[in-house]
Amino acid sequence: ESIIALRKKYGLTQKELSALLGFGEITLSRYENGSLQDQAHDNILRLAMNPSNLLELVILSTNAIDNEKNKFLQNQLQNELSICQMVEAFFNHSEMNEFNGYSPLQINKLIEVIKLLCFNREIFKTKLMKLLFYADFAFFKEFQKSITGLQYVHLNYGPVPDRYELILGAIMQIDPSISLEPREIGEYTGEVIQINSLPAVSLLNENEKRVIKEIGKKY
């Protein structure tokens, strides 16, 4: 599912991605259909999930995809990395402390957390803010660090990530498969998080995935 999500995000066919990674299309197809990859291929796939590594592969593998698509993909990845770097630099200016859970903010990791919480579920934006809070604090209680590196503030309806609107805006620019859809609830209007691609959870370790799933199930 993570491989399929990666391909869809960047508009790559199996043939193109396998050429970038350096192994056969049939092998990649087997992995997408559930076969367990060997350790070497697993390492390569996990590295490719990081946009900076994928960009390097695209630049180096000039024959893997046609020139026009290569240039388009380079621009897409460079734009994504630029937004990530600006937002992370803005929020990671202070030292690691209890307010950010002794973890740096990583936008691409946060995207995976949001997708895991919201995929195939109707989650309103306000509720998502609370789920992120519970997941980070539950993980901190168990492991003395947070998952996302977000800092939280107390607003009228409870805890939310500091300057969450700015962060959500950056996330939707980086990954267009995440969007907000207005929804009427009686006399009120809310916004539901829409996820239009499979979660790619390669940046999350097993304990992080477990806690996120437990919070999603409990609340």
Short mmCIF file of N, CA and C in Angstrom, two decimals, residues 143-214:
data_model
loop_
_atom_site.label_atom_id
_atom_site.label_comp_id
_atom_site.label_asym_id
_atom_site.label_seq_id
_atom_site.Cartn_x
_atom_site.Cartn_y
_atom_site.Cartn_z
N PHE A 143 7.03 6.82 26.01
CA PHE A 143 8.42 6.80 25.50
C PHE A 143 9.20 8.09 25.76
N GLN A 144 8.59 9.06 26.46
CA GLN A 144 9.25 10.33 26.81
C GLN A 144 9.64 11.17 25.59
N LYS A 145 8.90 11.02 24.51
CA LYS A 145 9.06 11.88 23.34
C LYS A 145 7.75 11.84 22.55
N SER A 146 7.53 12.88 21.74
CA SER A 146 6.31 12.91 20.96
C SER A 146 6.53 12.27 19.60
N ILE A 147 5.44 12.05 18.87
CA ILE A 147 5.53 11.50 17.52
C ILE A 147 5.83 12.60 16.51
N THR A 148 5.08 13.71 16.60
CA THR A 148 5.11 14.70 15.52
C THR A 148 6.06 15.87 15.75
N GLY A 149 6.38 16.20 17.00
CA GLY A 149 7.17 17.40 17.27
C GLY A 149 6.35 18.68 17.28
N LEU A 150 5.03 18.54 17.19
CA LEU A 150 4.16 19.71 17.27
C LEU A 150 4.15 20.27 18.69
N GLN A 151 3.97 21.59 18.80
CA GLN A 151 3.71 22.22 20.09
C GLN A 151 2.23 22.56 20.15
N TYR A 152 1.63 22.45 21.33
CA TYR A 152 0.19 22.64 21.47
C TYR A 152 -0.13 23.86 22.32
N VAL A 153 -1.27 24.49 21.98
CA VAL A 153 -1.76 25.65 22.74
C VAL A 153 -3.21 25.38 23.14
N HIS A 154 -3.66 26.11 24.16
CA HIS A 154 -5.02 25.95 24.68
C HIS A 154 -5.92 27.02 24.07
N LEU A 155 -6.87 26.59 23.23
CA LEU A 155 -7.87 27.50 22.67
C LEU A 155 -9.23 27.19 23.28
N ASN A 156 -10.27 27.90 22.81
CA ASN A 156 -11.60 27.79 23.43
C ASN A 156 -12.14 26.37 23.45
N TYR A 157 -11.84 25.60 22.41
CA TYR A 157 -12.39 24.25 22.33
C TYR A 157 -11.35 23.18 22.63
N GLY A 158 -10.35 23.55 23.42
CA GLY A 158 -9.36 22.57 23.84
C GLY A 158 -8.03 22.72 23.12
N PRO A 159 -7.15 21.72 23.25
CA PRO A 159 -5.78 21.82 22.71
C PRO A 159 -5.75 21.69 21.19
N VAL A 160 -4.90 22.50 20.57
CA VAL A 160 -4.65 22.40 19.13
C VAL A 160 -3.16 22.66 18.89
N PRO A 161 -2.59 22.16 17.80
CA PRO A 161 -1.20 22.50 17.48
C PRO A 161 -1.04 24.00 17.28
N ASP A 162 0.04 24.55 17.76
CA ASP A 162 0.32 25.97 17.61
C ASP A 162 0.35 26.34 16.13
N ARG A 163 -0.42 27.39 15.74
CA ARG A 163 -0.53 27.87 14.36
C ARG A 163 -0.88 26.73 13.39
N TYR A 164 -1.89 26.00 13.78
CA TYR A 164 -2.28 24.81 13.02
C TYR A 164 -2.77 25.14 11.61
N GLU A 165 -3.37 26.33 11.41
CA GLU A 165 -3.86 26.69 10.08
C GLU A 165 -2.69 26.81 9.10
N LEU A 166 -1.59 27.38 9.55
CA LEU A 166 -0.40 27.51 8.71
C LEU A 166 0.13 26.13 8.34
N ILE A 167 0.17 25.24 9.33
CA ILE A 167 0.69 23.89 9.10
C ILE A 167 -0.22 23.12 8.14
N LEU A 168 -1.54 23.22 8.33
CA LEU A 168 -2.47 22.52 7.44
C LEU A 168 -2.37 23.04 6.01
N GLY A 169 -2.21 24.36 5.87
CA GLY A 169 -2.05 24.95 4.54
C GLY A 169 -0.83 24.41 3.83
N ALA A 170 0.29 24.31 4.57
CA ALA A 170 1.53 23.77 3.99
C ALA A 170 1.34 22.31 3.60
N ILE A 171 0.67 21.54 4.45
CA ILE A 171 0.45 20.12 4.19
C ILE A 171 -0.36 19.92 2.92
N MET A 172 -1.40 20.73 2.72
CA MET A 172 -2.24 20.57 1.54
C MET A 172 -1.52 21.01 0.26
N GLN A 173 -0.54 21.90 0.39
CA GLN A 173 0.29 22.24 -0.77
C GLN A 173 1.25 21.11 -1.12
N ILE A 174 1.80 20.48 -0.10
CA ILE A 174 2.76 19.39 -0.31
C ILE A 174 2.06 18.15 -0.85
N ASP A 175 0.90 17.82 -0.28
CA ASP A 175 0.19 16.61 -0.68
C ASP A 175 -1.25 16.95 -1.04
N PRO A 176 -1.54 17.16 -2.33
CA PRO A 176 -2.90 17.54 -2.77
C PRO A 176 -3.96 16.49 -2.50
N SER A 177 -3.55 15.27 -2.11
CA SER A 177 -4.55 14.25 -1.79
C SER A 177 -5.22 14.52 -0.45
N ILE A 178 -4.71 15.51 0.30
CA ILE A 178 -5.33 15.92 1.57
C ILE A 178 -6.05 17.24 1.32
N SER A 179 -7.32 17.29 1.67
CA SER A 179 -8.10 18.51 1.46
C SER A 179 -9.16 18.66 2.55
N LEU A 180 -9.80 19.82 2.58
CA LEU A 180 -10.87 20.10 3.53
C LEU A 180 -12.19 20.24 2.77
N GLU A 181 -13.22 19.59 3.27
CA GLU A 181 -14.54 19.65 2.63
C GLU A 181 -15.56 20.22 3.62
N PRO A 182 -16.23 21.35 3.28
CA PRO A 182 -17.24 21.92 4.18
C PRO A 182 -18.38 20.93 4.41
N ARG A 183 -18.88 20.90 5.64
CA ARG A 183 -19.96 19.99 5.97
C ARG A 183 -20.94 20.67 6.93
N GLU A 184 -22.24 20.62 6.60
CA GLU A 184 -23.27 21.20 7.44
C GLU A 184 -23.61 20.24 8.57
N ILE A 185 -23.69 20.79 9.80
CA ILE A 185 -24.13 20.01 10.96
C ILE A 185 -25.20 20.85 11.66
N GLY A 186 -26.45 20.62 11.29
CA GLY A 186 -27.51 21.46 11.82
C GLY A 186 -27.32 22.90 11.37
N GLU A 187 -27.23 23.82 12.33
CA GLU A 187 -27.05 25.23 12.00
C GLU A 187 -25.57 25.60 11.91
N TYR A 188 -24.70 24.65 12.12
CA TYR A 188 -23.26 24.92 12.08
C TYR A 188 -22.62 24.35 10.81
N THR A 189 -21.48 24.90 10.46
CA THR A 189 -20.70 24.40 9.33
C THR A 189 -19.31 24.01 9.82
N GLY A 190 -18.90 22.80 9.49
CA GLY A 190 -17.56 22.35 9.86
C GLY A 190 -16.78 21.95 8.61
N GLU A 191 -15.55 21.46 8.81
CA GLU A 191 -14.71 21.02 7.70
C GLU A 191 -14.20 19.61 7.99
N VAL A 192 -14.44 18.72 7.05
CA VAL A 192 -14.00 17.33 7.17
C VAL A 192 -12.69 17.14 6.42
N ILE A 193 -11.77 16.40 7.01
CA ILE A 193 -10.50 16.08 6.36
C ILE A 193 -10.75 15.00 5.32
N GLN A 194 -10.41 15.28 4.06
CA GLN A 194 -10.55 14.31 2.97
C GLN A 194 -9.17 13.76 2.61
N ILE A 195 -9.05 12.43 2.59
CA ILE A 195 -7.80 11.76 2.22
C ILE A 195 -8.08 10.93 0.97
N ASN A 196 -7.44 11.30 -0.13
CA ASN A 196 -7.71 10.64 -1.41
C ASN A 196 -6.57 9.75 -1.89
N SER A 197 -5.69 9.36 -0.99
CA SER A 197 -4.65 8.39 -1.34
C SER A 197 -4.35 7.53 -0.12
N LEU A 198 -3.84 6.36 -0.36
CA LEU A 198 -3.52 5.44 0.74
C LEU A 198 -2.43 6.03 1.64
N PRO A 199 -2.52 5.78 2.95
CA PRO A 199 -1.42 6.21 3.83
C PRO A 199 -0.14 5.47 3.47
N ALA A 200 0.98 6.20 3.47
CA ALA A 200 2.30 5.58 3.27
C ALA A 200 3.06 5.77 4.58
N VAL A 201 3.10 4.74 5.40
CA VAL A 201 3.55 4.90 6.79
C VAL A 201 5.02 4.53 6.98
N SER A 202 5.83 4.72 5.95
CA SER A 202 7.23 4.30 6.03
C SER A 202 8.04 5.12 7.03
N LEU A 203 7.60 6.35 7.34
CA LEU A 203 8.35 7.20 8.26
C LEU A 203 7.99 6.96 9.73
N LEU A 204 7.03 6.06 9.96
CA LEU A 204 6.59 5.77 11.33
C LEU A 204 7.10 4.41 11.77
N ASN A 205 7.60 4.33 13.01
CA ASN A 205 8.02 3.02 13.50
C ASN A 205 6.81 2.26 14.06
N GLU A 206 7.02 1.02 14.44
CA GLU A 206 5.90 0.17 14.86
C GLU A 206 5.19 0.69 16.10
N ASN A 207 5.94 1.24 17.06
CA ASN A 207 5.31 1.78 18.26
C ASN A 207 4.47 3.02 17.94
N GLU A 208 4.97 3.86 17.04
CA GLU A 208 4.21 5.05 16.64
C GLU A 208 2.91 4.65 15.96
N LYS A 209 2.98 3.69 15.04
CA LYS A 209 1.77 3.23 14.35
C LYS A 209 0.78 2.62 15.35
N ARG A 210 1.31 1.86 16.30
CA ARG A 210 0.42 1.23 17.30
C ARG A 210 -0.33 2.28 18.11
N VAL A 211 0.39 3.27 18.62
CA VAL A 211 -0.25 4.30 19.45
C VAL A 211 -1.26 5.09 18.64
N ILE A 212 -0.92 5.46 17.40
CA ILE A 212 -1.84 6.22 16.55
C ILE A 212 -3.12 5.43 16.31
N LYS A 213 -2.99 4.14 16.02
CA LYS A 213 -4.17 3.30 15.78
C LYS A 213 -5.00 3.14 17.05
N GLU A 214 -4.34 3.02 18.20
CA GLU A 214 -5.07 2.91 19.47
C GLU A 214 -5.87 4.18 19.75
#
